[in-house]
């Protein structure tokens, strides 16, 4: 008697270069079905490539309800990132499509990058490196040379919006610099050596404010004119989360007034 077997699922990865620039083995994935790997996908190519797929992997290629409606065979979307705002979750739920993300993959690297930005602002390593290589120090009459004063971090208030795993990693590094850590999260929680406060208090008391929340309807443009007005005049704003957290037009206004001069985004 011939055994009826389900055909292997069609698995499509639309932007595979984001996770594998060439040094990883796709063998384990290919063992699961018919795998179609596309390093990059143009908008005009997306739907044709996804046709008939049961499994879809994407890092930054978005899928709204209109796109999902054209994929009746789709059963699973794997977002190979922490943020999943590129997927219309309600539309996926309505079509019984399971969606997952990878919440932990970038915890240490994002925290490290956050502090690379903060330390560049405090020590101006990049600017001084270029200046020294240009010969400015060798022409300087004094042994001590700097283009701008350094900023000590010890004792300053580090404000963190979002105390998930990345926010906690950023907080621990801040504590190593002997900073006072303040944070706001939806659920009031305990974190050793840090103080939970309201969103308004976080804005008003942070010398450095670092954003670590997902882009959701309730967090979109959470940094806007009203919140910027509450911040300290010389505060630093660091955003290593989604750009949509900040209302960019409102951000330009305090910049013109020489406020919030340091804003790595």
Tab-separated table of C-alpha atoms in Angstrom:
chain	number	residue	atom	x	y	z
A	1	UNK	CA	0.000	0.000	0.000
A	2	UNK	CA	1.468	3.338	-1.044
A	3	UNK	CA	1.941	5.787	1.794
A	4	UNK	CA	0.493	9.260	1.239
A	5	UNK	CA	3.001	11.855	2.262
A	6	UNK	CA	2.532	15.567	2.512
A	7	UNK	CA	4.700	17.440	0.017
A	8	UNK	CA	7.537	19.366	1.654
A	9	UNK	CA	6.566	22.939	2.515
A	10	UNK	CA	7.753	25.840	0.420
A	11	UNK	CA	9.998	28.006	2.587
A	12	UNK	CA	10.875	31.485	1.335
A	13	UNK	CA	13.469	33.814	2.846
A	14	UNK	CA	13.162	37.246	1.253
A	15	UNK	CA	16.217	39.000	2.709
A	16	UNK	CA	18.531	36.208	3.786
A	17	UNK	CA	21.657	38.365	3.654
A	18	UNK	CA	20.529	40.055	6.866
A	19	UNK	CA	21.335	36.926	8.876
A	20	UNK	CA	23.827	35.116	6.673
A	21	UNK	CA	26.398	37.162	4.753
A	22	UNK	CA	27.950	33.893	3.604
A	23	UNK	CA	29.469	32.176	6.623
A	24	UNK	CA	26.515	30.054	7.824
A	25	UNK	CA	25.220	26.663	6.696
A	26	UNK	CA	21.658	26.628	5.377
A	27	UNK	CA	21.596	22.818	5.568
A	28	UNK	CA	19.361	22.516	8.665
A	29	UNK	CA	16.777	24.828	7.101
A	30	UNK	CA	16.882	23.049	3.751
A	31	UNK	CA	16.195	19.754	5.515
A	32	UNK	CA	12.736	21.081	6.435
A	33	UNK	CA	11.393	21.661	2.932
A	34	UNK	CA	11.875	23.380	-0.407
A	35	UNK	CA	13.895	26.441	0.473
A	36	UNK	CA	14.098	29.522	-1.727
A	37	UNK	CA	16.756	31.966	-0.531
A	38	UNK	CA	16.841	35.539	-1.795
A	39	UNK	CA	19.567	37.760	-0.395
A	40	UNK	CA	17.491	40.843	-1.174
A	41	UNK	CA	14.007	41.397	-2.578
A	42	UNK	CA	12.704	44.451	-4.395
A	43	UNK	CA	9.114	45.531	-3.752
A	44	UNK	CA	8.119	44.390	-7.237
A	45	UNK	CA	9.514	40.898	-6.591
A	46	UNK	CA	8.013	40.097	-3.201
A	47	UNK	CA	4.603	38.667	-4.051
A	48	UNK	CA	5.777	36.514	-6.948
A	49	UNK	CA	8.480	35.005	-4.764
A	50	UNK	CA	6.035	34.280	-1.933
A	51	UNK	CA	3.339	32.668	-4.082
A	52	UNK	CA	2.455	29.230	-2.735
A	53	UNK	CA	4.700	29.525	0.316
A	54	UNK	CA	3.668	27.889	3.584
A	55	UNK	CA	6.585	29.354	5.533
A	56	UNK	CA	7.949	32.862	5.149
A	57	UNK	CA	11.092	34.294	6.739
A	58	UNK	CA	11.737	38.020	6.717
A	59	UNK	CA	13.900	40.509	8.538
A	60	UNK	CA	12.746	43.849	7.149
A	61	UNK	CA	10.376	43.086	4.253
A	62	UNK	CA	6.942	44.238	5.507
A	63	UNK	CA	3.627	42.407	5.168
A	64	UNK	CA	0.397	44.297	5.671
A	65	UNK	CA	-3.103	42.877	5.492
A	66	UNK	CA	-3.366	43.374	1.736
A	67	UNK	CA	-0.262	41.315	1.094
A	68	UNK	CA	-1.222	38.579	3.516
A	69	UNK	CA	-4.635	38.258	1.861
A	70	UNK	CA	-2.862	37.251	-1.358
A	71	UNK	CA	-1.061	34.356	0.364
A	72	UNK	CA	-3.753	31.770	1.203
A	73	UNK	CA	-1.237	28.955	1.698
A	74	UNK	CA	0.838	30.818	4.268
A	75	UNK	CA	0.865	29.276	7.751
A	76	UNK	CA	3.914	30.725	9.474
A	77	UNK	CA	5.967	33.938	9.374
A	78	UNK	CA	9.308	34.016	11.141
A	79	UNK	CA	10.558	37.553	11.752
A	80	UNK	CA	14.318	37.187	12.117
A	81	UNK	CA	14.575	40.251	14.351
A	82	UNK	CA	13.303	41.467	17.696
A	83	UNK	CA	10.894	44.114	16.403
A	84	UNK	CA	7.900	42.698	14.538
A	85	UNK	CA	6.080	45.876	13.512
A	86	UNK	CA	6.665	44.953	9.858
A	87	UNK	CA	3.834	42.404	10.149
A	88	UNK	CA	0.131	43.218	10.463
A	89	UNK	CA	-0.425	40.961	13.459
A	90	UNK	CA	-4.214	41.291	13.476
A	91	UNK	CA	-4.442	40.367	9.796
A	92	UNK	CA	-2.148	37.397	10.374
A	93	UNK	CA	-4.278	36.239	13.296
A	94	UNK	CA	-7.421	36.491	11.169
A	95	UNK	CA	-5.814	34.170	8.606
A	96	UNK	CA	-4.533	31.761	11.289
A	97	UNK	CA	-0.932	32.592	10.425
A	98	UNK	CA	1.503	32.057	13.285
A	99	UNK	CA	4.052	34.869	13.690
A	100	UNK	CA	7.200	34.655	15.796
A	101	UNK	CA	10.209	36.871	16.415
A	102	UNK	CA	13.638	36.462	18.049
A	103	UNK	CA	13.536	38.503	21.264
A	104	UNK	CA	17.053	37.756	22.536
A	105	UNK	CA	19.361	37.673	19.534
A	106	UNK	CA	20.576	41.289	19.721
A	107	UNK	CA	20.554	42.012	23.452
A	108	UNK	CA	24.290	42.383	23.981
A	109	UNK	CA	25.108	43.885	20.589
A	110	UNK	CA	22.393	46.564	20.817
A	111	UNK	CA	23.462	47.452	24.356
A	112	UNK	CA	27.069	47.668	23.182
A	113	UNK	CA	26.080	49.930	20.281
A	114	UNK	CA	24.050	52.129	22.624
A	115	UNK	CA	27.117	52.673	24.739
A	116	UNK	CA	29.324	53.227	21.706
A	117	UNK	CA	27.074	56.188	20.880
A	118	UNK	CA	27.074	57.507	24.445
A	119	UNK	CA	30.855	57.238	24.749
A	120	UNK	CA	31.346	58.972	21.412
A	121	UNK	CA	29.309	61.876	22.751
A	122	UNK	CA	31.119	61.952	26.077
A	123	UNK	CA	34.694	61.459	24.822
A	124	UNK	CA	34.551	62.488	21.155
A	125	UNK	CA	36.929	59.689	20.216
A	126	UNK	CA	36.071	59.825	16.525
A	127	UNK	CA	36.489	63.586	16.234
A	128	UNK	CA	39.787	63.564	18.130
A	129	UNK	CA	41.076	60.621	16.105
A	130	UNK	CA	40.495	62.559	12.887
A	131	UNK	CA	42.020	65.685	14.392
A	132	UNK	CA	45.190	63.943	15.597
A	133	UNK	CA	45.651	62.234	12.232
A	134	UNK	CA	45.297	65.629	10.563
A	135	UNK	CA	48.259	66.857	12.631
A	136	UNK	CA	46.357	69.174	14.957
A	137	UNK	CA	47.925	67.745	18.131
A	138	UNK	CA	51.472	67.908	16.769
A	139	UNK	CA	50.928	71.586	15.952
A	140	UNK	CA	49.370	72.318	19.322
A	141	UNK	CA	51.632	74.386	21.640
A	142	UNK	CA	50.544	72.409	24.716
A	143	UNK	CA	50.886	68.714	25.519
A	144	UNK	CA	47.243	68.598	26.622
A	145	UNK	CA	45.018	68.819	23.583
A	146	UNK	CA	41.311	68.555	23.007
A	147	UNK	CA	38.816	69.974	20.583
A	148	UNK	CA	36.003	69.884	23.105
A	149	UNK	CA	35.835	69.098	26.815
A	150	UNK	CA	35.116	65.525	27.852
A	151	UNK	CA	31.920	64.754	29.740
A	152	UNK	CA	32.123	62.652	32.873
A	153	UNK	CA	29.314	60.117	33.186
A	154	UNK	CA	29.655	59.197	36.862
A	155	UNK	CA	26.839	60.682	38.906
A	156	UNK	CA	24.672	61.610	35.937
A	157	UNK	CA	21.143	60.280	35.501
A	158	UNK	CA	20.721	57.599	32.854
A	159	UNK	CA	17.071	57.320	31.874
A	160	UNK	CA	15.861	54.163	30.142
A	161	UNK	CA	12.480	53.824	28.472
A	162	UNK	CA	11.666	50.125	28.322
A	163	UNK	CA	13.240	47.773	30.833
A	164	UNK	CA	13.251	44.613	28.770
A	165	UNK	CA	16.391	42.582	28.226
A	166	UNK	CA	18.127	45.257	26.153
A	167	UNK	CA	17.150	48.005	28.577
A	168	UNK	CA	18.470	45.947	31.477
A	169	UNK	CA	21.763	45.315	29.675
A	170	UNK	CA	22.144	49.062	29.056
A	171	UNK	CA	21.331	49.737	32.718
A	172	UNK	CA	24.007	47.366	34.010
A	173	UNK	CA	26.667	49.077	31.913
A	174	UNK	CA	25.468	52.460	33.160
A	175	UNK	CA	25.806	51.261	36.734
A	176	UNK	CA	29.393	50.226	35.978
A	177	UNK	CA	30.040	53.864	35.077
A	178	UNK	CA	28.526	54.791	38.472
A	179	UNK	CA	25.531	56.490	36.913
A	180	UNK	CA	22.147	56.801	38.583
A	181	UNK	CA	19.727	54.646	36.582
A	182	UNK	CA	16.102	55.707	36.223
A	183	UNK	CA	13.631	53.792	34.096
A	184	UNK	CA	10.038	53.641	32.981
A	185	UNK	CA	8.172	50.551	31.814
A	186	UNK	CA	4.506	49.695	31.437
A	187	UNK	CA	4.646	47.361	34.420
A	188	UNK	CA	6.269	48.796	37.512
A	189	UNK	CA	9.105	46.399	38.270
A	190	UNK	CA	12.186	46.121	40.446
A	191	UNK	CA	15.719	46.302	39.102
A	192	UNK	CA	18.587	46.296	41.562
A	193	UNK	CA	20.197	49.690	41.912
A	194	UNK	CA	17.681	51.424	39.619
A	195	UNK	CA	14.541	53.445	40.261
A	196	UNK	CA	11.229	53.115	38.437
A	197	UNK	CA	9.522	56.429	37.745
A	198	UNK	CA	6.694	57.845	35.688
A	199	UNK	CA	7.275	58.751	32.051
A	200	UNK	CA	7.019	62.435	32.909
A	201	UNK	CA	9.582	62.112	35.703
A	202	UNK	CA	11.924	60.187	33.413
A	203	UNK	CA	11.818	62.986	30.849
A	204	UNK	CA	12.394	65.672	33.458
A	205	UNK	CA	15.269	64.006	35.312
A	206	UNK	CA	17.358	62.222	32.670
A	207	UNK	CA	20.724	63.589	31.573
A	208	UNK	CA	20.817	60.803	28.988
A	209	UNK	CA	17.573	59.232	27.767
A	210	UNK	CA	17.865	55.918	25.909
A	211	UNK	CA	14.873	54.360	24.136
A	212	UNK	CA	14.356	50.582	24.237
A	213	UNK	CA	10.713	49.884	23.404
A	214	UNK	CA	9.100	48.303	20.327
A	215	UNK	CA	7.271	50.416	17.772
A	216	UNK	CA	3.591	49.950	18.574
A	217	UNK	CA	0.575	52.241	18.157
A	218	UNK	CA	0.982	53.390	21.755
A	219	UNK	CA	4.721	54.120	21.392
A	220	UNK	CA	4.717	55.740	17.944
A	221	UNK	CA	5.972	59.345	18.267
A	222	UNK	CA	6.329	58.959	22.015
A	223	UNK	CA	9.105	61.525	21.637
A	224	UNK	CA	7.314	64.609	20.321
A	225	UNK	CA	6.991	68.299	21.120
A	226	UNK	CA	5.376	67.770	24.529
A	227	UNK	CA	7.937	65.232	25.708
A	228	UNK	CA	10.887	67.199	24.315
A	229	UNK	CA	9.694	70.265	26.209
A	230	UNK	CA	9.921	68.320	29.472
A	231	UNK	CA	13.514	67.221	28.931
A	232	UNK	CA	16.534	68.958	30.383
A	233	UNK	CA	17.934	71.575	27.966
A	234	UNK	CA	21.267	69.777	27.459
A	235	UNK	CA	19.999	66.195	27.701
A	236	UNK	CA	21.206	63.536	25.280
A	237	UNK	CA	18.649	61.439	23.422
A	238	UNK	CA	19.737	57.981	22.237
A	239	UNK	CA	17.518	55.847	20.011
A	240	UNK	CA	18.679	52.368	19.038
A	241	UNK	CA	15.083	51.215	18.642
A	242	UNK	CA	12.713	52.001	15.780
A	243	UNK	CA	12.857	55.463	14.225
A	244	UNK	CA	9.088	55.839	14.454
A	245	UNK	CA	9.338	56.371	18.209
A	246	UNK	CA	10.402	59.939	17.438
A	247	UNK	CA	8.432	62.671	15.699
A	248	UNK	CA	11.288	63.939	13.562
A	249	UNK	CA	9.671	67.277	12.693
A	250	UNK	CA	9.216	68.091	16.376
A	251	UNK	CA	12.808	67.042	17.035
A	252	UNK	CA	14.148	69.737	14.708
A	253	UNK	CA	12.625	72.559	16.746
A	254	UNK	CA	14.728	72.207	19.947
A	255	UNK	CA	17.770	71.564	17.741
A	256	UNK	CA	17.376	75.038	16.231
A	257	UNK	CA	17.157	76.454	19.748
A	258	UNK	CA	20.483	74.804	20.695
A	259	UNK	CA	18.750	72.356	22.991
A	260	UNK	CA	19.125	68.591	22.951
A	261	UNK	CA	22.287	69.004	20.922
A	262	UNK	CA	23.319	65.375	21.266
A	263	UNK	CA	20.890	62.988	19.607
A	264	UNK	CA	22.316	59.824	18.047
A	265	UNK	CA	19.358	58.232	16.290
